[in-house]
């Protein structure tokens, strides 16, 4: 008798679960990408994109996400809704990227450095001093080799739709002005969770520690770390000046963002919807890059207005930095594959 009840209970649970279904569980689709009901009648069930980022709602990255939402909802006539979450509300870069792989979130836009933990080719874009300026970065990232590296994500249950801009990274700290390489000595610097960044700052004499962006502000406030490195926009808009006294134009890495979509969600879209979300990500990305560049120098002035002391790193000191980190670049070039790395450097040369 007990066995009968157990079987009936299991059948009931399975029925309830199948009736609920998931937010975006891919079911049978007609050619229009609409779900097919069991009787074959197609439905244009609304799809929801949960898009999360780590930066706050003041940053151009969030304004770019709102632009993406506007375009997608307009062009799909509301068939796809975009929910936007900022300030790490859905987790840090690693957590959100894993959520895309599991299908419990649809979009996130991390820096390439944390993404390199999922596909190591992305570390190439964190090679110090790879890009001389934003224009060259755009040409390489939007060109053949940049697009080829995005394709590496498909085997990781991720789709890289395009690149956005985080920007040139600069060091801040609460201990002393950084004017020369010697000034890095012993500084407890937070880096993104990326071994190349860690090793590069060790070569410069610092004492680096990897940390998710969501933990950084508290760590600076509590003195767990002395400093960090991010573009001026982030330093200003995240109010790092409340916990940091010194900023230098190290400009040691140009950081791209990667607009990531869950592959299971992307594959569940119709061909037309896939084109819409891809074109929207690209258009919103150009908008985000423009916003980020328009105010970048202004952000540095704003930081000085807020009391931060700015130090200029001379060409000679930049040359010393480049020499010190070269062994790290050589090591990662070997690990990633010299052919692909050489292709990126050739693209940088061709773009100048
Ligand atoms: O939204 C992106 C952020 O989570 C992060 O990638 C920003 O550059 C960043 C950092 O220092 O973690």
mmCIF file of C-alpha atoms and ligand atoms in Angstrom, residues 52-55 61 91-93 96 108-112 114 166 169 190-193 211-214 216 228-231 234 255 257, ligand 1:
data_model
loop_
_atom_site.group_PDB
_atom_site.id
_atom_site.type_symbol
_atom_site.label_atom_id
_atom_site.label_comp_id
_atom_site.label_asym_id
_atom_site.label_seq_id
_atom_site.Cartn_x
_atom_site.Cartn_y
_atom_site.Cartn_z
ATOM 1 C CA UNK A 52 23.290 41.985 -14.091
ATOM 2 C CA UNK A 53 26.511 44.023 -13.751
ATOM 3 C CA UNK A 54 28.921 44.797 -10.922
ATOM 4 C CA UNK A 55 29.185 48.556 -11.355
ATOM 5 C CA UNK A 61 28.058 50.502 -18.326
ATOM 6 C CA UNK A 91 26.427 38.605 -7.503
ATOM 7 C CA UNK A 92 30.018 39.200 -8.580
ATOM 8 C CA UNK A 93 31.433 38.614 -12.077
ATOM 9 C CA UNK A 96 26.921 35.871 -12.631
ATOM 10 C CA UNK A 108 26.202 39.877 -17.639
ATOM 11 C CA UNK A 109 29.072 42.145 -18.800
ATOM 12 C CA UNK A 110 32.319 41.386 -16.933
ATOM 13 C CA UNK A 111 35.820 42.645 -17.586
ATOM 14 C CA UNK A 112 37.983 40.251 -19.610
ATOM 15 C CA UNK A 114 37.644 37.522 -14.511
ATOM 16 C CA UNK A 166 35.774 49.517 -19.101
ATOM 17 C CA UNK A 169 43.178 51.151 -15.599
ATOM 18 C CA UNK A 190 43.592 44.512 -4.831
ATOM 19 C CA UNK A 191 43.557 43.042 -8.306
ATOM 20 C CA UNK A 192 40.768 41.381 -10.258
ATOM 21 C CA UNK A 193 40.628 37.610 -9.897
ATOM 22 C CA UNK A 211 39.203 40.103 -4.831
ATOM 23 C CA UNK A 212 35.750 40.337 -6.375
ATOM 24 C CA UNK A 213 34.664 43.876 -7.244
ATOM 25 C CA UNK A 214 31.692 43.574 -4.864
ATOM 26 C CA UNK A 216 36.499 46.037 -2.874
ATOM 27 C CA UNK A 228 43.321 49.063 -6.253
ATOM 28 C CA UNK A 229 43.354 49.751 -9.988
ATOM 29 C CA UNK A 230 40.408 50.790 -12.156
ATOM 30 C CA UNK A 231 39.561 53.443 -14.762
ATOM 31 C CA UNK A 234 34.887 53.709 -11.815
ATOM 32 C CA UNK A 255 40.175 46.710 -19.940
ATOM 33 C CA UNK A 257 33.991 44.432 -21.031
HETATM 34 O O1 LIG B 1 30.512 45.177 -13.993
HETATM 35 C C1 LIG B 1 31.890 44.905 -14.169
HETATM 36 C C2 LIG B 1 32.580 44.818 -12.809
HETATM 37 O O2 LIG B 1 31.964 43.777 -12.086
HETATM 38 C C3 LIG B 1 34.083 44.550 -12.891
HETATM 39 O O3 LIG B 1 34.432 43.741 -13.985
HETATM 40 C C4 LIG B 1 34.792 45.878 -12.927
HETATM 41 O O4 LIG B 1 37.000 46.270 -13.632
HETATM 42 C C5 LIG B 1 36.300 45.807 -12.746
HETATM 43 C C6 LIG B 1 36.949 45.277 -11.524
HETATM 44 O O5 LIG B 1 37.952 45.910 -11.100
HETATM 45 O O6 LIG B 1 36.507 44.244 -10.966
#
